[in-house]
Amino acid sequence: MVLLAAGMGERAQGSSYAQFITVLLIFVVVLGITALTTKWIAGYQKQQGANVNIQVIETTRIANNKYIQIIRAGEKYMVVAVCKDTVTMLCELPGEMLREGGSAQGFHFKDFFDRAVKKDQAAPGEPEESQLHEEE
C-alpha cells in the first residue's frame, strides 16, 4: 500500500488525508448521536422509574440470591423474602416499629471521605488528633 501511494505522488496523499478526515468526522458524528441517544434513554427510564407509592426501605442479604426487604406500599410496610424465582410476603409491619437511622455500618461515605482528605492534608511527621485518641 505504501508502494502504491508513493507511486501516485501528491495526489494520492491528498486523497488519503481527505479519507482520514472524512472517517474522523463520521466517527465524531456517530459518537455524538450515541451520547444523545444515551441521555434520552436515561431520561426516559428515570421518568418511568419515578414511583411515589412504592419504595424499598431496606434490603438485607441472607444467602446467595436470597434477600429480605422492607417495602413501603402506600401507608403499609411489608417484609418480603426475595429469592431467585419467587417473592414471598413474610409479614406486615406497623410504621412505628421501624427505626430511623443511617447506614448499617454506623458511618456515611461523606464522613469516611472527609477523614481520608484530612489524612492527606496533615503533615507527614505529625500525628493527627484523631490518631492520638485512637491509640489511648
Coordinates of N, CA and C in Angstrom, one line a residue:
M1 N 0.8 -1.2 0.0 CA 0.0 0.0 0.0 C 0.9 1.2 0.0
V2 N 2.0 1.2 0.7 CA 2.9 2.3 0.7 C 3.5 2.5 -0.6
L3 N 3.8 1.4 -1.3 CA 4.4 1.5 -2.7 C 3.4 2.1 -3.6
L4 N 2.1 1.8 -3.5 CA 1.1 2.4 -4.4 C 1.0 3.9 -4.1
A5 N 0.9 4.3 -2.9 CA 0.8 5.7 -2.6 C 2.1 6.5 -3.0
A6 N 3.2 5.8 -2.9 CA 4.4 6.5 -3.3 C 4.5 6.6 -4.8
G7 N 3.9 5.7 -5.5 CA 4.0 5.8 -6.9 C 3.0 6.8 -7.5
M8 N 1.9 7.1 -6.8 CA 1.0 8.1 -7.4 C 1.3 9.5 -7.0
G9 N 2.1 9.8 -6.1 CA 2.6 11.1 -5.8 C 1.7 11.8 -4.8
E10 N 1.7 13.2 -4.9 CA 1.0 14.0 -4.0 C -0.6 13.9 -4.1
R11 N -1.0 13.6 -5.3 CA -2.5 13.5 -5.5 C -3.1 12.3 -4.6
A12 N -2.4 11.2 -4.5 CA -2.8 10.1 -3.7 C -2.7 10.5 -2.2
Q13 N -1.7 11.2 -1.8 CA -1.5 11.6 -0.5 C -2.7 12.5 0.0
G14 N -3.0 13.5 -0.8 CA -4.2 14.4 -0.5 C -5.5 13.6 -0.4
S15 N -5.6 12.6 -1.2 CA -6.8 11.7 -1.2 C -6.9 10.9 0.1
S16 N -5.7 10.5 0.6 CA -5.7 9.7 1.8 C -6.0 10.6 3.0
Y17 N -5.5 11.8 3.0 CA -5.8 12.8 4.0 C -7.3 13.1 4.1
A18 N -7.9 13.3 2.9 CA -9.3 13.5 2.8 C -10.1 12.3 3.3
Q19 N -9.7 11.1 3.0 CA -10.4 10.0 3.5 C -10.3 9.9 5.1
F20 N -9.1 10.2 5.6 CA -8.9 10.1 7.0 C -9.8 11.2 7.7
I21 N -9.8 12.4 7.2 CA -10.7 13.4 7.8 C -12.1 13.0 7.7
T22 N -12.6 12.5 6.6 CA -14.0 12.0 6.4 C -14.3 10.9 7.4
V23 N -13.4 10.0 7.6 CA -13.7 8.9 8.6 C -13.7 9.5 10.0
L24 N -12.8 10.4 10.3 CA -12.8 11.0 11.6 C -14.1 11.8 11.9
L25 N -14.6 12.5 10.9 CA -15.8 13.3 11.1 C -17.0 12.3 11.2
I26 N -17.1 11.3 10.5 CA -18.1 10.3 10.6 C -18.1 9.7 12.0
F27 N -16.9 9.4 12.5 CA -16.8 8.8 13.9 C -17.3 9.8 14.9
V28 N -16.9 11.1 14.8 CA -17.4 12.1 15.8 C -18.9 12.2 15.7
V29 N -19.5 12.2 14.5 CA -21.0 12.3 14.4 C -21.6 11.1 15.0
V30 N -21.1 9.9 14.8 CA -21.7 8.7 15.4 C -21.6 8.7 16.9
L31 N -20.4 9.2 17.4 CA -20.2 9.3 18.8 C -21.2 10.3 19.4
G32 N -21.5 11.4 18.8 CA -22.4 12.4 19.3 C -23.8 11.9 19.3
I33 N -24.2 11.1 18.2 CA -25.6 10.5 18.2 C -25.7 9.5 19.3
T34 N -24.7 8.7 19.6 CA -24.7 7.8 20.6 C -24.9 8.4 22.0
A35 N -24.2 9.5 22.2 CA -24.3 10.3 23.5 C -25.7 10.8 23.7
L36 N -26.2 11.4 22.6 CA -27.6 12.0 22.7 C -28.6 10.9 23.0
T37 N -28.5 9.8 22.3 CA -29.4 8.7 22.5 C -29.3 8.1 23.9
T38 N -28.1 8.0 24.4 CA -28.0 7.5 25.8 C -28.6 8.5 26.8
K39 N -28.4 9.8 26.6 CA -29.1 10.7 27.5 C -30.6 10.7 27.4
W40 N -31.1 10.5 26.2 CA -32.6 10.4 26.0 C -33.1 9.2 26.7
I41 N -32.5 8.0 26.5 CA -32.9 6.8 27.1 C -32.8 6.9 28.7
A42 N -31.8 7.5 29.2 CA -31.6 7.6 30.6 C -32.8 8.5 31.2
G43 N -33.1 9.6 30.5 CA -34.2 10.4 31.0 C -35.5 9.7 30.9
Y44 N -35.7 8.9 29.9 CA -37.0 8.2 29.7 C -37.1 7.1 30.9
Q45 N -36.0 6.4 31.2 CA -36.1 5.4 32.2 C -36.2 6.0 33.6
K46 N -35.6 7.2 33.8 CA -35.7 7.9 35.1 C -37.2 8.3 35.3
Q47 N -37.8 8.7 34.2 CA -39.2 9.1 34.3 C -40.1 7.9 34.6
Q48 N -39.8 6.8 34.0 CA -40.6 5.6 34.2 C -40.4 5.0 35.6
G49 N -39.2 5.2 36.2 CA -38.9 4.6 37.4 C -39.3 5.4 38.6
A50 N -39.9 6.6 38.4 CA -40.3 7.5 39.5 C -41.5 7.0 40.2
N51 N -41.4 6.2 41.2 CA -42.5 5.7 42.0 C -42.8 6.6 43.2
V52 N -44.0 6.9 43.4 CA -44.4 7.7 44.6 C -44.9 6.8 45.7
N53 N -45.7 5.7 45.3 CA -46.4 4.9 46.3 C -45.6 3.7 46.7
I54 N -44.6 3.2 46.0 CA -43.9 2.0 46.3 C -42.4 2.4 46.5
Q55 N -41.9 1.9 47.6 CA -40.5 2.2 47.8 C -39.8 1.1 48.6
V56 N -38.6 0.7 48.3 CA -37.9 -0.3 49.0 C -37.1 0.5 50.1
I57 N -37.5 0.2 51.4 CA -36.9 0.9 52.5 C -35.5 0.3 52.9
E58 N -35.4 -1.0 53.0 CA -34.2 -1.6 53.4 C -34.1 -3.0 52.8
T59 N -32.9 -3.4 52.4 CA -32.6 -4.8 51.9 C -31.5 -5.4 52.6
T60 N -31.6 -6.7 53.0 CA -30.6 -7.4 53.7 C -30.4 -8.8 53.0
R61 N -29.1 -9.1 52.7 CA -28.8 -10.4 52.1 C -28.7 -11.4 53.1
I62 N -29.4 -12.5 53.0 CA -29.4 -13.6 53.9 C -28.7 -14.8 53.4
A63 N -28.6 -15.0 52.1 CA -27.9 -16.1 51.5 C -27.6 -15.7 50.0
N64 N -27.0 -16.6 49.3 CA -26.7 -16.3 47.9 C -28.0 -16.2 47.1
N65 N -28.3 -15.1 46.5 CA -29.6 -14.9 45.7 C -30.8 -14.9 46.6
K66 N -30.7 -14.6 47.9 CA -31.8 -14.6 48.8 C -31.7 -13.3 49.7
Y67 N -32.8 -12.5 49.7 CA -32.8 -11.2 50.4 C -34.1 -11.1 51.1
I68 N -34.0 -10.3 52.2 CA -35.2 -9.9 52.9 C -35.3 -8.4 52.7
Q69 N -36.5 -7.9 52.3 CA -36.7 -6.5 52.0 C -37.9 -5.9 52.8
I70 N -37.7 -4.7 53.3 CA -38.8 -4.0 53.9 C -39.3 -3.0 52.8
I71 N -40.6 -3.1 52.4 CA -41.2 -2.3 51.3 C -42.3 -1.5 51.9
R72 N -42.4 -0.2 51.4 CA -43.5 0.6 51.8 C -44.4 0.7 50.5
A73 N -45.6 0.3 50.7 CA -46.6 0.4 49.6 C -47.7 1.3 50.2
G74 N -47.8 2.5 49.7 CA -48.8 3.4 50.3 C -48.4 3.8 51.7
E75 N -49.3 3.4 52.6 CA -49.0 3.7 54.1 C -48.7 2.4 54.8
K76 N -48.6 1.3 54.1 CA -48.3 0.0 54.7 C -46.8 -0.4 54.5
Y77 N -46.3 -1.0 55.5 CA -44.9 -1.6 55.4 C -45.0 -3.1 55.5
M78 N -44.3 -3.7 54.5 CA -44.3 -5.2 54.4 C -42.9 -5.7 54.4
V79 N -42.7 -6.9 54.9 CA -41.5 -7.6 54.9 C -41.6 -8.7 53.9
V80 N -40.8 -8.8 52.9 CA -40.9 -9.8 51.8 C -39.5 -10.5 51.7
A81 N -39.6 -11.8 51.4 CA -38.4 -12.6 51.1 C -38.3 -12.7 49.5
V82 N -37.1 -12.3 49.0 CA -36.9 -12.3 47.6 C -35.9 -13.3 47.3
C83 N -36.3 -14.3 46.5 CA -35.3 -15.4 46.1 C -35.1 -15.3 44.6
K84 N -34.4 -16.3 44.0 CA -34.1 -16.2 42.6 C -35.4 -16.2 41.7
D85 N -36.4 -17.1 42.1 CA -37.6 -17.2 41.3 C -38.8 -16.7 41.9
T86 N -38.8 -16.5 43.2 CA -40.0 -16.2 44.0 C -39.9 -14.9 44.9
V87 N -41.0 -14.4 45.2 CA -41.1 -13.3 46.2 C -42.2 -13.7 47.1
T88 N -41.9 -13.8 48.4 CA -42.9 -14.3 49.4 C -43.1 -13.2 50.5
M89 N -44.4 -12.9 50.8 CA -44.6 -11.9 51.8 C -44.5 -12.6 53.1
L90 N -43.7 -12.1 54.0 CA -43.5 -12.7 55.3 C -44.4 -12.1 56.4
C91 N -44.5 -10.8 56.5 CA -45.5 -10.2 57.4 C -45.7 -8.7 57.0
E92 N -46.6 -8.1 57.8 CA -46.8 -6.7 57.6 C -46.4 -6.0 58.9
L93 N -45.6 -4.9 58.8 CA -45.1 -4.1 59.9 C -45.9 -2.9 60.1
P94 N -46.1 -2.5 61.4 CA -46.6 -1.2 61.7 C -45.5 -0.2 61.5
G95 N -45.8 1.0 61.0 CA -44.7 2.0 60.8 C -44.0 2.4 62.1
E96 N -44.6 2.3 63.3 CA -43.9 2.6 64.5 C -42.8 1.7 64.9
M97 N -42.8 0.5 64.3 CA -41.7 -0.5 64.6 C -40.4 -0.2 63.9
L98 N -40.5 0.6 62.9 CA -39.3 0.9 62.1 C -38.4 1.9 62.8
R99 N -37.1 1.7 62.8 CA -36.2 2.7 63.4 C -35.6 3.5 62.3
E100 N -35.6 4.8 62.5 CA -34.9 5.7 61.6 C -33.4 5.7 61.9
G101 N -32.6 5.7 60.8 CA -31.2 5.6 61.1 C -30.4 5.8 59.8
G102 N -29.1 5.8 60.0 CA -28.2 5.9 58.9 C -27.9 4.6 58.3
S103 N -26.6 4.5 57.9 CA -26.2 3.2 57.3 C -25.9 2.2 58.4
A104 N -25.9 0.9 58.0 CA -25.7 -0.2 58.9 C -24.4 -0.2 59.6
Q105 N -23.4 0.3 58.9 CA -22.0 0.3 59.5 C -21.8 1.5 60.5
G106 N -22.7 2.4 60.6 CA -22.6 3.5 61.6 C -21.8 4.7 61.0
F107 N -21.5 4.7 59.8 CA -20.9 5.9 59.2 C -21.4 6.1 57.8
H108 N -21.3 7.3 57.3 CA -21.7 7.6 56.0 C -20.4 7.8 55.1
F109 N -20.6 7.6 53.9 CA -19.4 7.8 53.0 C -18.8 9.2 53.1
K110 N -19.6 10.2 53.3 CA -19.1 11.5 53.4 C -18.2 11.7 54.6
D111 N -18.5 11.0 55.7 CA -17.7 11.1 56.9 C -16.3 10.4 56.6
F112 N -16.4 9.2 56.0 CA -15.2 8.5 55.6 C -14.3 9.3 54.6
F113 N -15.0 9.9 53.7 CA -14.2 10.7 52.7 C -13.6 11.9 53.3
D114 N -14.3 12.6 54.3 CA -13.7 13.7 55.0 C -12.5 13.3 55.8
R115 N -12.6 12.1 56.4 CA -11.4 11.7 57.2 C -10.2 11.4 56.3
A116 N -10.5 10.8 55.1 CA -9.4 10.5 54.2 C -8.7 11.8 53.7
V117 N -9.5 12.8 53.5 CA -9.0 14.1 53.0 C -8.1 14.7 54.1
K118 N -8.6 14.6 55.3 CA -7.8 15.2 56.4 C -6.5 14.5 56.6
K119 N -6.4 13.2 56.4 CA -5.2 12.5 56.5 C -4.2 12.9 55.4
D120 N -4.7 13.2 54.2 CA -3.8 13.7 53.1 C -3.3 15.1 53.4
Q121 N -4.1 15.9 54.1 CA -3.7 17.3 54.3 C -2.8 17.4 55.6
A122 N -2.8 16.4 56.5 CA -1.9 16.5 57.7 C -0.5 16.4 57.3
A123 N 0.3 17.0 58.1 CA 1.8 16.9 57.9 C 2.3 15.5 58.1
P124 N 3.2 15.0 57.3 CA 3.6 13.6 57.3 C 4.2 13.2 58.6
G125 N 4.9 14.1 59.3 CA 5.6 13.7 60.6 C 4.7 13.9 61.8
E126 N 3.6 14.6 61.7 CA 2.8 14.9 62.9 C 1.6 14.0 62.9
P127 N 1.3 13.3 64.1 CA 0.1 12.5 64.1 C -1.1 13.4 64.3
E128 N -2.2 12.9 63.7 CA -3.5 13.7 63.8 C -4.1 13.6 65.2
E129 N -5.0 14.5 65.5 CA -5.7 14.4 66.8 C -6.5 13.2 66.9
S130 N -7.1 12.7 65.8 CA -8.0 11.5 65.9 C -7.1 10.3 66.1
Q131 N -5.9 10.3 65.5 CA -4.9 9.2 65.7 C -4.5 9.1 67.2
L132 N -4.3 10.3 67.8 CA -3.9 10.3 69.2 C -4.9 9.7 70.1
H133 N -6.2 10.0 69.8 CA -7.3 9.4 70.6 C -7.5 7.9 70.4
E134 N -7.2 7.5 69.2 CA -7.4 6.0 68.9 C -6.3 5.2 69.6
E135 N -5.1 5.7 69.8 CA -4.1 5.0 70.4 C -4.3 4.8 72.0
E136 N -5.0 5.8 72.6 CA -5.2 5.8 74.0 C -6.1 4.7 74.5

